[in-house]
Amino acid sequence: MKRGLRIKSLTVRIPLPGGSVVHAASDIDLDVPAGTVTALVGESGCGKSIIATSVMNMLPPNASRTGTVTVGTADLEIDVFSGTAFRGRHVALVPQSTATHLTPVRTARSQLQETIDALGSDHTCDALALRVGLEPSALDCYPHELSGGMAQRVAIAGALAGNPSVIVADEPTANLDRELTDHVMGLLRECADSGAAVLLITHDLASLTRSDVADRLAVMYASRIMETGPAALVFQDPLHDYTRDLLGALPSRGLNPMPGSPPQLTDLPDDCVYPLRRPESKQSGGPTELVTLGDRTYRTLRKVG
C-alpha cells in the first residue's frame, strides 16, 4: 500500500446493557494518503470520534468490529489490530478531551518529557512548546493551572514528539479562539507538507472554509460516510443532500437551520436514515451504496439488478 492511513469496510458495534446496540461505525472506507489532510466532518454524535478510537485500537473491550485499519510507513505496513506496537512513533492521537488526557498531579513538562523519552525522540520540551504556540514556561504548570487552550496545545506537542507518519487529530481546536485555531490548523498543514497523513476530525466547518488546510473532505452522518472528495469541490458543489444541508447551516451560507434532529446511534436500521429528517431526499429510503464519480464519492440508493 502507499504510505498513509487506510480504513476499509470498518464496522463497529457496541452492545449496551438491556440488549441495545450502538451502531458506532458502518462500513467505513477512508484513505488518508501521506502528505495530505483529510477532514472528517459531521454533526456531534455521528460517530466521528469512534473512527479515531478505531485507528488507535482503543475501542471498548466489549465492542465488535469487522474490516481493517492499516498504516503504511516508509518501510512497512501495520495492521493496527494485529498487536504490533505503533502508537506514538507511527500513529499519534491529539485527543478531544485534554482534561482526561493529562495526569493532574504532574506538570505538563514532566509528562511531555516522559513522552519524548519513551519514543527516543530528539525533540526538546521547549522546542515542541514553541512549535505549538505555547510559552515554554507554561510547561511548568500543573494541568489545572492551564487554560483549556493551553492544555490542548500540550497534547498536540506530545503528539508531535515522535514525528509520527499518521496524525489523528480529534477536535484539536476545541476551546481555542480563532487566532489559535488558525495556528493549529496551519500546524497540521505543516505536518502534512512534511510527509504525515493527517486525519482531522472536526465539526468546525467555518475554520475549514476560511483556510486551505484540508485536501479532502469526508462527510459523516449516523455512522456512515455520506460523501468524500477534494475539499474545495465538496464545499463548492456538494453531491449529497446532507452535505448541502450541513453547509447551508453555516453563517457564511445563510445560517439555514438543519431539518429535524440527528438520530441516536442505538439500534439503527441497516439503511441510511437521512430521509427521517428530509423525506424528499431521493438518495436514501432503502439500501444505499457509495458511488464513485471521478475522485469523489457520494451515497445514494443502491441500483437493483
PDB file of C-alpha atoms in Angstrom:
ATOM      1  CA  MET A   1       0.000   0.000   0.000  1.00  0.00           C
ATOM      2  CA  LYS A   2       1.018   3.611  -0.335  1.00  0.00           C
ATOM      3  CA  ARG A   3       2.155   5.441   2.762  1.00  0.00           C
ATOM      4  CA  GLY A   4      -0.636   6.805   4.889  1.00  0.00           C
ATOM      5  CA  LEU A   5      -3.802   5.591   6.573  1.00  0.00           C
ATOM      6  CA  ARG A   6      -6.322   3.235   5.021  1.00  0.00           C
ATOM      7  CA  ILE A   7      -9.661   2.275   6.573  1.00  0.00           C
ATOM      8  CA  LYS A   8     -11.503  -0.473   4.720  1.00  0.00           C
ATOM      9  CA  SER A   9     -15.036  -1.752   5.417  1.00  0.00           C
ATOM     10  CA  LEU A  10     -14.817  -0.809   9.102  1.00  0.00           C
ATOM     11  CA  THR A  11     -17.945  -1.602  11.079  1.00  0.00           C
ATOM     12  CA  VAL A  12     -18.077  -1.172  14.863  1.00  0.00           C
ATOM     13  CA  ARG A  13     -20.915  -2.251  17.141  1.00  0.00           C
ATOM     14  CA  ILE A  14     -21.018  -1.653  20.911  1.00  0.00           C
ATOM     15  CA  PRO A  15     -23.589  -3.610  22.970  1.00  0.00           C
ATOM     16  CA  LEU A  16     -25.364  -1.887  25.831  1.00  0.00           C
ATOM     17  CA  PRO A  17     -26.986  -3.342  28.963  1.00  0.00           C
ATOM     18  CA  GLY A  18     -30.503  -4.417  28.117  1.00  0.00           C
ATOM     19  CA  GLY A  19     -29.737  -5.697  24.653  1.00  0.00           C
ATOM     20  CA  SER A  20     -29.458  -2.476  22.638  1.00  0.00           C
ATOM     21  CA  VAL A  21     -26.511  -1.983  20.310  1.00  0.00           C
ATOM     22  CA  VAL A  22     -24.730   1.237  19.338  1.00  0.00           C
ATOM     23  CA  HIS A  23     -24.047   1.364  15.598  1.00  0.00           C
ATOM     24  CA  ALA A  24     -20.838   3.316  16.100  1.00  0.00           C
ATOM     25  CA  ALA A  25     -19.481   2.956  12.558  1.00  0.00           C
ATOM     26  CA  SER A  26     -20.966   1.297   9.498  1.00  0.00           C
ATOM     27  CA  ASP A  27     -18.920   0.077   6.524  1.00  0.00           C
ATOM     28  CA  ILE A  28     -16.403   2.938   6.605  1.00  0.00           C
ATOM     29  CA  ASP A  29     -13.978   3.262   3.677  1.00  0.00           C
ATOM     30  CA  LEU A  30     -11.499   6.114   4.006  1.00  0.00           C
ATOM     31  CA  ASP A  31      -7.987   6.724   2.694  1.00  0.00           C
ATOM     32  CA  VAL A  32      -5.639   9.421   4.017  1.00  0.00           C
ATOM     33  CA  PRO A  33      -2.507   9.472   1.833  1.00  0.00           C
ATOM     34  CA  ALA A  34       0.816  10.664   3.189  1.00  0.00           C
ATOM     35  CA  GLY A  35       1.353  14.371   2.720  1.00  0.00           C
ATOM     36  CA  THR A  36      -2.346  15.238   2.886  1.00  0.00           C
ATOM     37  CA  VAL A  37      -5.015  16.366   5.337  1.00  0.00           C
ATOM     38  CA  THR A  38      -8.425  14.709   5.241  1.00  0.00           C
ATOM     39  CA  ALA A  39     -11.091  16.435   7.311  1.00  0.00           C
ATOM     40  CA  LEU A  40     -13.822  14.164   8.677  1.00  0.00           C
ATOM     41  CA  VAL A  41     -16.846  16.333   9.421  1.00  0.00           C
ATOM     42  CA  GLY A  42     -20.422  15.952  10.600  1.00  0.00           C
ATOM     43  CA  GLU A  43     -22.722  16.809  13.461  1.00  0.00           C
ATOM     44  CA  SER A  44     -21.917  15.808  17.045  1.00  0.00           C
ATOM     45  CA  GLY A  45     -22.801  12.202  17.783  1.00  0.00           C
ATOM     46  CA  CYS A  46     -22.476  10.916  14.237  1.00  0.00           C
ATOM     47  CA  GLY A  47     -19.580   8.566  15.028  1.00  0.00           C
ATOM     48  CA  LYS A  48     -16.535  10.628  14.054  1.00  0.00           C
ATOM     49  CA  SER A  49     -14.626  10.016  17.292  1.00  0.00           C
ATOM     50  CA  ILE A  50     -15.122   6.249  17.079  1.00  0.00           C
ATOM     51  CA  ILE A  51     -13.072   6.392  13.884  1.00  0.00           C
ATOM     52  CA  ALA A  52     -10.213   7.942  15.872  1.00  0.00           C
ATOM     53  CA  THR A  53     -10.641   5.318  18.587  1.00  0.00           C
ATOM     54  CA  SER A  54     -10.547   2.551  15.979  1.00  0.00           C
ATOM     55  CA  VAL A  55      -7.402   3.877  14.301  1.00  0.00           C
ATOM     56  CA  MET A  56      -5.687   3.932  17.704  1.00  0.00           C
ATOM     57  CA  ASN A  57      -7.023   0.423  18.532  1.00  0.00           C
ATOM     58  CA  MET A  58      -8.629   1.774  21.699  1.00  0.00           C
ATOM     59  CA  LEU A  59     -12.184   0.519  21.243  1.00  0.00           C
ATOM     60  CA  PRO A  60     -14.143  -0.570  24.342  1.00  0.00           C
ATOM     61  CA  PRO A  61     -13.406  -4.189  25.308  1.00  0.00           C
ATOM     62  CA  ASN A  62     -16.966  -5.278  24.517  1.00  0.00           C
ATOM     63  CA  ALA A  63     -17.023  -3.706  21.053  1.00  0.00           C
ATOM     64  CA  SER A  64     -17.199  -5.918  17.991  1.00  0.00           C
ATOM     65  CA  ARG A  65     -15.634  -4.862  14.714  1.00  0.00           C
ATOM     66  CA  THR A  66     -15.073  -6.024  11.183  1.00  0.00           C
ATOM     67  CA  GLY A  67     -12.888  -4.519   8.498  1.00  0.00           C
ATOM     68  CA  THR A  68      -9.296  -3.329   8.571  1.00  0.00           C
ATOM     69  CA  VAL A  69      -7.262  -0.281   9.526  1.00  0.00           C
ATOM     70  CA  THR A  70      -3.725  -0.188   8.159  1.00  0.00           C
ATOM     71  CA  VAL A  71      -0.894   2.309   8.372  1.00  0.00           C
ATOM     72  CA  GLY A  72       1.758   2.437   5.683  1.00  0.00           C
ATOM     73  CA  THR A  73       5.086   3.959   6.715  1.00  0.00           C
ATOM     74  CA  ALA A  74       8.310   4.407   4.772  1.00  0.00           C
ATOM     75  CA  ASP A  75       9.328   0.765   5.166  1.00  0.00           C
ATOM     76  CA  LEU A  76       6.409  -1.288   6.485  1.00  0.00           C
ATOM     77  CA  GLU A  77       2.669  -1.775   6.639  1.00  0.00           C
ATOM     78  CA  ILE A  78       0.992  -2.070  10.039  1.00  0.00           C
ATOM     79  CA  ASP A  79      -2.378  -3.610  10.829  1.00  0.00           C
ATOM     80  CA  VAL A  80      -3.377  -1.628  13.915  1.00  0.00           C
ATOM     81  CA  PHE A  81      -5.444  -4.543  15.234  1.00  0.00           C
ATOM     82  CA  SER A  82      -2.585  -7.066  14.959  1.00  0.00           C
ATOM     83  CA  GLY A  83      -0.915  -6.279  18.285  1.00  0.00           C
ATOM     84  CA  THR A  84       2.076  -4.566  16.681  1.00  0.00           C
ATOM     85  CA  ALA A  85       3.290  -1.570  18.686  1.00  0.00           C
ATOM     86  CA  PHE A  86       2.505   1.532  16.632  1.00  0.00           C
ATOM     87  CA  ARG A  87       1.255   4.346  18.888  1.00  0.00           C
ATOM     88  CA  GLY A  88       3.411   7.423  19.227  1.00  0.00           C
ATOM     89  CA  ARG A  89       6.085   6.718  16.634  1.00  0.00           C
ATOM     90  CA  HIS A  90       3.881   5.620  13.718  1.00  0.00           C
ATOM     91  CA  VAL A  91       0.456   6.982  14.705  1.00  0.00           C
ATOM     92  CA  ALA A  92      -0.229   9.772  17.191  1.00  0.00           C
ATOM     93  CA  LEU A  93      -3.520  10.994  18.623  1.00  0.00           C
ATOM     94  CA  VAL A  94      -4.455  14.538  19.504  1.00  0.00           C
ATOM     95  CA  PRO A  95      -7.304  13.762  21.940  1.00  0.00           C
ATOM     96  CA  GLN A  96     -10.623  15.539  22.141  1.00  0.00           C
ATOM     97  CA  SER A  97     -10.540  15.869  25.916  1.00  0.00           C
ATOM     98  CA  THR A  98      -7.206  17.002  27.325  1.00  0.00           C
ATOM     99  CA  ALA A  99      -8.774  17.147  30.791  1.00  0.00           C
ATOM    100  CA  THR A 100      -8.697  13.343  30.889  1.00  0.00           C
ATOM    101  CA  HIS A 101      -5.507  13.035  28.819  1.00  0.00           C
ATOM    102  CA  LEU A 102      -3.104  14.801  31.193  1.00  0.00           C
ATOM    103  CA  THR A 103      -2.230  13.445  34.650  1.00  0.00           C
ATOM    104  CA  PRO A 104      -3.417  16.051  37.182  1.00  0.00           C
ATOM    105  CA  VAL A 105      -0.599  15.555  39.742  1.00  0.00           C
ATOM    106  CA  ARG A 106       2.346  16.078  37.380  1.00  0.00           C
ATOM    107  CA  THR A 107       3.496  19.142  35.495  1.00  0.00           C
ATOM    108  CA  ALA A 108       2.941  19.360  31.785  1.00  0.00           C
ATOM    109  CA  ARG A 109       6.702  19.388  31.270  1.00  0.00           C
ATOM    110  CA  SER A 110       7.258  16.110  33.108  1.00  0.00           C
ATOM    111  CA  GLN A 111       4.562  14.431  31.045  1.00  0.00           C
ATOM    112  CA  LEU A 112       5.872  15.782  27.754  1.00  0.00           C
ATOM    113  CA  GLN A 113       9.424  14.776  28.683  1.00  0.00           C
ATOM    114  CA  GLU A 114       8.227  11.271  29.516  1.00  0.00           C
ATOM    115  CA  THR A 115       6.711  11.019  26.039  1.00  0.00           C
ATOM    116  CA  ILE A 116       9.943  12.232  24.433  1.00  0.00           C
ATOM    117  CA  ASP A 117      11.992   9.701  26.433  1.00  0.00           C
ATOM    118  CA  ALA A 118       9.650   6.805  25.689  1.00  0.00           C
ATOM    119  CA  LEU A 119       9.794   7.491  21.954  1.00  0.00           C
ATOM    120  CA  GLY A 120      13.525   8.120  21.873  1.00  0.00           C
ATOM    121  CA  SER A 121      12.822  11.477  20.275  1.00  0.00           C
ATOM    122  CA  ASP A 122      15.460  14.148  19.759  1.00  0.00           C
ATOM    123  CA  HIS A 123      12.932  16.943  20.319  1.00  0.00           C
ATOM    124  CA  THR A 124      13.060  19.109  23.441  1.00  0.00           C
ATOM    125  CA  CYS A 125      10.079  20.181  25.519  1.00  0.00           C
ATOM    126  CA  ASP A 126      10.751  23.860  24.918  1.00  0.00           C
ATOM    127  CA  ALA A 127      11.066  23.433  21.160  1.00  0.00           C
ATOM    128  CA  LEU A 128       7.788  21.497  20.971  1.00  0.00           C
ATOM    129  CA  ALA A 129       6.046  24.101  23.109  1.00  0.00           C
ATOM    130  CA  LEU A 130       7.160  26.905  20.833  1.00  0.00           C
ATOM    131  CA  ARG A 131       6.115  24.908  17.778  1.00  0.00           C
ATOM    132  CA  VAL A 132       2.512  24.730  19.017  1.00  0.00           C
ATOM    133  CA  GLY A 133       2.429  28.384  20.064  1.00  0.00           C
ATOM    134  CA  LEU A 134       2.927  27.865  23.798  1.00  0.00           C
ATOM    135  CA  GLU A 135       5.387  29.675  26.031  1.00  0.00           C
ATOM    136  CA  PRO A 136       7.845  27.079  27.442  1.00  0.00           C
ATOM    137  CA  SER A 137       7.219  28.391  30.976  1.00  0.00           C
ATOM    138  CA  ALA A 138       3.652  27.089  30.732  1.00  0.00           C
ATOM    139  CA  LEU A 139       5.019  23.555  30.765  1.00  0.00           C
ATOM    140  CA  ASP A 140       5.993  24.015  34.406  1.00  0.00           C
ATOM    141  CA  CYS A 141       2.314  24.317  35.342  1.00  0.00           C
ATOM    142  CA  TYR A 142       0.032  21.544  36.505  1.00  0.00           C
ATOM    143  CA  PRO A 143      -2.917  20.760  34.199  1.00  0.00           C
ATOM    144  CA  HIS A 144      -5.426  22.574  36.441  1.00  0.00           C
ATOM    145  CA  GLU A 145      -3.311  25.718  36.118  1.00  0.00           C
ATOM    146  CA  LEU A 146      -3.601  25.697  32.322  1.00  0.00           C
ATOM    147  CA  SER A 147      -6.465  27.081  30.284  1.00  0.00           C
ATOM    148  CA  GLY A 148      -8.300  24.668  28.016  1.00  0.00           C
ATOM    149  CA  GLY A 149      -6.449  26.036  25.016  1.00  0.00           C
ATOM    150  CA  MET A 150      -3.056  25.718  26.697  1.00  0.00           C
ATOM    151  CA  ALA A 151      -3.754  22.129  27.735  1.00  0.00           C
ATOM    152  CA  GLN A 152      -4.839  21.337  24.183  1.00  0.00           C
ATOM    153  CA  ARG A 153      -1.545  22.624  22.833  1.00  0.00           C
ATOM    154  CA  VAL A 154       0.386  20.492  25.347  1.00  0.00           C
ATOM    155  CA  ALA A 155      -1.451  17.465  23.972  1.00  0.00           C
ATOM    156  CA  ILE A 156      -0.586  18.477  20.406  1.00  0.00           C
ATOM    157  CA  ALA A 157       3.065  18.867  21.390  1.00  0.00           C
ATOM    158  CA  GLY A 158       3.009  15.328  22.784  1.00  0.00           C
ATOM    159  CA  ALA A 159       1.522  14.001  19.552  1.00  0.00           C
ATOM    160  CA  LEU A 160       4.311  15.608  17.527  1.00  0.00           C
ATOM    161  CA  ALA A 161       7.115  14.315  19.759  1.00  0.00           C
ATOM    162  CA  GLY A 162       7.661  11.091  17.806  1.00  0.00           C
ATOM    163  CA  ASN A 163       7.434  12.539  14.280  1.00  0.00           C
ATOM    164  CA  PRO A 164       4.540  10.159  13.507  1.00  0.00           C
ATOM    165  CA  SER A 165       3.647   9.025   9.994  1.00  0.00           C
ATOM    166  CA  VAL A 166      -0.063   9.425  10.776  1.00  0.00           C
ATOM    167  CA  ILE A 167      -1.658  12.067  12.997  1.00  0.00           C
ATOM    168  CA  VAL A 168      -5.249  11.649  14.157  1.00  0.00           C
ATOM    169  CA  ALA A 169      -6.476  14.989  15.456  1.00  0.00           C
ATOM    170  CA  ASP A 170      -9.847  14.614  17.202  1.00  0.00           C
ATOM    171  CA  GLU A 171     -11.363  18.104  17.572  1.00  0.00           C
ATOM    172  CA  PRO A 172      -7.912  19.672  18.062  1.00  0.00           C
ATOM    173  CA  THR A 173      -9.245  23.248  18.058  1.00  0.00           C
ATOM    174  CA  ALA A 174     -11.810  22.744  20.816  1.00  0.00           C
ATOM    175  CA  ASN A 175     -11.542  25.522  23.429  1.00  0.00           C
ATOM    176  CA  LEU A 176      -9.312  27.646  21.172  1.00  0.00           C
ATOM    177  CA  ASP A 177     -10.062  31.152  19.946  1.00  0.00           C
ATOM    178  CA  ARG A 178      -9.935  31.978  16.256  1.00  0.00           C
ATOM    179  CA  GLU A 179      -6.277  33.026  16.228  1.00  0.00           C
ATOM    180  CA  LEU A 180      -5.123  29.845  17.951  1.00  0.00           C
ATOM    181  CA  THR A 181      -7.494  27.755  15.853  1.00  0.00           C
ATOM    182  CA  ASP A 182      -5.885  29.092  12.708  1.00  0.00           C
ATOM    183  CA  HIS A 183      -2.446  28.448  14.247  1.00  0.00           C
ATOM    184  CA  VAL A 184      -3.267  24.795  14.976  1.00  0.00           C
ATOM    185  CA  MET A 185      -4.789  24.323  11.526  1.00  0.00           C
ATOM    186  CA  GLY A 186      -1.625  25.758   9.995  1.00  0.00           C
ATOM    187  CA  LEU A 187       0.486  23.451  12.138  1.00  0.00           C
ATOM    188  CA  LEU A 188      -1.424  20.380  10.922  1.00  0.00           C
ATOM    189  CA  ARG A 189      -0.956  21.615   7.363  1.00  0.00           C
ATOM    190  CA  GLU A 190       2.788  21.888   8.001  1.00  0.00           C
ATOM    191  CA  CYS A 191       2.838  18.314   9.342  1.00  0.00           C
ATOM    192  CA  ALA A 192       1.177  17.079   6.158  1.00  0.00           C
ATOM    193  CA  ASP A 193       3.514  19.104   3.975  1.00  0.00           C
ATOM    194  CA  SER A 194       6.377  17.391   5.826  1.00  0.00           C
ATOM    195  CA  GLY A 195       5.009  13.985   4.833  1.00  0.00           C
ATOM    196  CA  ALA A 196       2.496  12.973   7.521  1.00  0.00           C
ATOM    197  CA  ALA A 197      -1.000  11.702   6.782  1.00  0.00           C
ATOM    198  CA  VAL A 198      -3.365  13.842   8.874  1.00  0.00           C
ATOM    199  CA  LEU A 199      -6.921  12.818   9.735  1.00  0.00           C
ATOM    200  CA  LEU A 200      -8.586  15.939  11.117  1.00  0.00           C
ATOM    201  CA  ILE A 201     -11.861  15.202  12.900  1.00  0.00           C
ATOM    202  CA  THR A 202     -13.878  18.359  13.442  1.00  0.00           C
ATOM    203  CA  HIS A 203     -17.304  19.932  13.456  1.00  0.00           C
ATOM    204  CA  ASP A 204     -15.767  23.377  12.929  1.00  0.00           C
ATOM    205  CA  LEU A 205     -16.660  23.770   9.268  1.00  0.00           C
ATOM    206  CA  ALA A 206     -16.217  27.531   9.479  1.00  0.00           C
ATOM    207  CA  SER A 207     -12.479  27.185  10.135  1.00  0.00           C
ATOM    208  CA  LEU A 208     -12.158  24.796   7.196  1.00  0.00           C
ATOM    209  CA  THR A 209     -13.928  27.137   4.801  1.00  0.00           C
ATOM    210  CA  ARG A 210     -11.659  30.073   5.669  1.00  0.00           C
ATOM    211  CA  SER A 211      -8.457  28.073   5.293  1.00  0.00           C
ATOM    212  CA  ASP A 212      -6.936  25.662   2.814  1.00  0.00           C
ATOM    213  CA  VAL A 213      -5.800  23.187   5.465  1.00  0.00           C
ATOM    214  CA  ALA A 214      -7.833  20.232   4.140  1.00  0.00           C
ATOM    215  CA  ASP A 215      -7.030  18.496   0.872  1.00  0.00           C
ATOM    216  CA  ARG A 216     -10.061  16.234   1.099  1.00  0.00           C
ATOM    217  CA  LEU A 217     -13.346  16.252   2.951  1.00  0.00           C
ATOM    218  CA  ALA A 218     -15.288  13.244   4.248  1.00  0.00           C
ATOM    219  CA  VAL A 219     -18.822  13.877   5.483  1.00  0.00           C
ATOM    220  CA  MET A 220     -20.299  11.508   8.074  1.00  0.00           C
ATOM    221  CA  TYR A 221     -23.872  11.063   9.237  1.00  0.00           C
ATOM    222  CA  ALA A 222     -25.362   8.459  11.596  1.00  0.00           C
ATOM    223  CA  SER A 223     -22.280   6.176  11.487  1.00  0.00           C
ATOM    224  CA  ARG A 224     -21.950   6.279   7.674  1.00  0.00           C
ATOM    225  CA  ILE A 225     -19.866   8.204   5.176  1.00  0.00           C
ATOM    226  CA  MET A 226     -22.169  10.322   3.017  1.00  0.00           C
ATOM    227  CA  GLU A 227     -19.643  11.928   0.691  1.00  0.00           C
ATOM    228  CA  THR A 228     -15.917  12.297   0.072  1.00  0.00           C
ATOM    229  CA  GLY A 229     -13.911  14.385  -2.333  1.00  0.00           C
ATOM    230  CA  PRO A 230     -11.477  17.255  -2.775  1.00  0.00           C
ATOM    231  CA  ALA A 231     -12.379  19.795  -0.098  1.00  0.00           C
ATOM    232  CA  ALA A 232     -12.753  22.728  -2.476  1.00  0.00           C
ATOM    233  CA  LEU A 233     -15.123  20.788  -4.741  1.00  0.00           C
ATOM    234  CA  VAL A 234     -17.251  19.473  -1.880  1.00  0.00           C
ATOM    235  CA  PHE A 235     -17.613  22.989  -0.454  1.00  0.00           C
ATOM    236  CA  GLN A 236     -18.407  24.395  -3.879  1.00  0.00           C
ATOM    237  CA  ASP A 237     -20.697  21.678  -5.231  1.00  0.00           C
ATOM    238  CA  PRO A 238     -21.847  19.084  -2.659  1.00  0.00           C
ATOM    239  CA  LEU A 239     -23.300  15.921  -4.152  1.00  0.00           C
ATOM    240  CA  HIS A 240     -25.320  14.633  -1.175  1.00  0.00           C
ATOM    241  CA  ASP A 241     -28.412  16.267   0.301  1.00  0.00           C
ATOM    242  CA  TYR A 242     -26.985  16.011   3.810  1.00  0.00           C
ATOM    243  CA  THR A 243     -23.792  17.805   2.808  1.00  0.00           C
ATOM    244  CA  ARG A 244     -25.867  20.592   1.236  1.00  0.00           C
ATOM    245  CA  ASP A 245     -27.906  20.969   4.414  1.00  0.00           C
ATOM    246  CA  LEU A 246     -24.811  20.876   6.630  1.00  0.00           C
ATOM    247  CA  LEU A 247     -23.012  23.558   4.638  1.00  0.00           C
ATOM    248  CA  GLY A 248     -26.168  25.628   4.322  1.00  0.00           C
ATOM    249  CA  ALA A 249     -26.299  25.936   8.116  1.00  0.00           C
ATOM    250  CA  LEU A 250     -23.031  27.919   8.159  1.00  0.00           C
ATOM    251  CA  PRO A 251     -23.372  31.646   8.915  1.00  0.00           C
ATOM    252  CA  SER A 252     -21.472  32.426   5.730  1.00  0.00           C
ATOM    253  CA  ARG A 253     -24.094  30.497   3.752  1.00  0.00           C
ATOM    254  CA  GLY A 254     -27.257  31.905   5.222  1.00  0.00           C
ATOM    255  CA  LEU A 255     -27.500  30.133   8.584  1.00  0.00           C
ATOM    256  CA  ASN A 256     -30.266  27.888   7.288  1.00  0.00           C
ATOM    257  CA  PRO A 257     -31.457  25.553  10.049  1.00  0.00           C
ATOM    258  CA  MET A 258     -30.883  21.841   9.567  1.00  0.00           C
ATOM    259  CA  PRO A 259     -34.129  19.887   9.206  1.00  0.00           C
ATOM    260  CA  GLY A 260     -35.043  17.722  12.194  1.00  0.00           C
ATOM    261  CA  SER A 261     -32.505  16.367  14.675  1.00  0.00           C
ATOM    262  CA  PRO A 262     -29.635  13.860  14.414  1.00  0.00           C
ATOM    263  CA  PRO A 263     -30.638  10.315  15.367  1.00  0.00           C
ATOM    264  CA  GLN A 264     -29.216   8.350  18.245  1.00  0.00           C
ATOM    265  CA  LEU A 265     -26.850   5.634  17.058  1.00  0.00           C
ATOM    266  CA  THR A 266     -28.572   2.976  19.159  1.00  0.00           C
ATOM    267  CA  ASP A 267     -30.268   0.204  17.164  1.00  0.00           C
ATOM    268  CA  LEU A 268     -30.119   1.998  13.832  1.00  0.00           C
ATOM    269  CA  PRO A 269     -31.625   0.198  10.835  1.00  0.00           C
ATOM    270  CA  ASP A 270     -29.300  -1.166   8.184  1.00  0.00           C
ATOM    271  CA  ASP A 271     -30.367   1.525   5.710  1.00  0.00           C
ATOM    272  CA  CYS A 272     -29.305   5.176   5.678  1.00  0.00           C
ATOM    273  CA  VAL A 273     -31.686   7.161   7.907  1.00  0.00           C
ATOM    274  CA  TYR A 274     -31.356  10.677   6.493  1.00  0.00           C
ATOM    275  CA  PRO A 275     -34.872  10.510   4.940  1.00  0.00           C
ATOM    276  CA  LEU A 276     -36.200  10.662   8.517  1.00  0.00           C
ATOM    277  CA  ARG A 277     -35.002  14.284   8.536  1.00  0.00           C
ATOM    278  CA  ARG A 278     -35.535  15.117   4.873  1.00  0.00           C
ATOM    279  CA  PRO A 279     -38.223  12.803   3.461  1.00  0.00           C
ATOM    280  CA  GLU A 280     -37.961  14.320  -0.010  1.00  0.00           C
ATOM    281  CA  SER A 281     -34.362  13.180  -0.404  1.00  0.00           C
ATOM    282  CA  LYS A 282     -34.052  10.810  -3.361  1.00  0.00           C
ATOM    283  CA  GLN A 283     -30.662   9.468  -2.270  1.00  0.00           C
ATOM    284  CA  SER A 284     -31.934   7.312   0.591  1.00  0.00           C
ATOM    285  CA  GLY A 285     -35.019   5.417   1.653  1.00  0.00           C
ATOM    286  CA  GLY A 286     -33.640   1.936   1.094  1.00  0.00           C
ATOM    287  CA  PRO A 287     -30.306   0.112   0.748  1.00  0.00           C
ATOM    288  CA  THR A 288     -27.575   2.560  -0.249  1.00  0.00           C
ATOM    289  CA  GLU A 289     -24.043   2.436  -1.612  1.00  0.00           C
ATOM    290  CA  LEU A 290     -21.159   4.805  -2.211  1.00  0.00           C
ATOM    291  CA  VAL A 291     -20.874   5.680  -5.898  1.00  0.00           C
ATOM    292  CA  THR A 292     -17.571   6.885  -7.344  1.00  0.00           C
ATOM    293  CA  LEU A 293     -17.583   9.902  -9.630  1.00  0.00           C
ATOM    294  CA  GLY A 294     -14.031  10.762 -10.643  1.00  0.00           C
ATOM    295  CA  ASP A 295     -12.135  11.456  -7.420  1.00  0.00           C
ATOM    296  CA  ARG A 296     -15.366  11.892  -5.479  1.00  0.00           C
ATOM    297  CA  THR A 297     -17.841   9.507  -3.864  1.00  0.00           C
ATOM    298  CA  TYR A 298     -21.384  10.012  -2.607  1.00  0.00           C
ATOM    299  CA  ARG A 299     -24.030   7.801  -1.041  1.00  0.00           C
ATOM    300  CA  THR A 300     -27.169   7.050  -2.999  1.00  0.00           C
ATOM    301  CA  LEU A 301     -29.763   4.318  -3.424  1.00  0.00           C
ATOM    302  CA  ARG A 302     -28.303   1.015  -4.494  1.00  0.00           C
ATOM    303  CA  LYS A 303     -29.109   0.028  -8.068  1.00  0.00           C
ATOM    304  CA  VAL A 304     -31.205  -3.099  -8.410  1.00  0.00           C
ATOM    305  CA  GLY A 305     -30.073  -5.715 -10.904  1.00  0.00           C
TER     306      GLY A 305
END
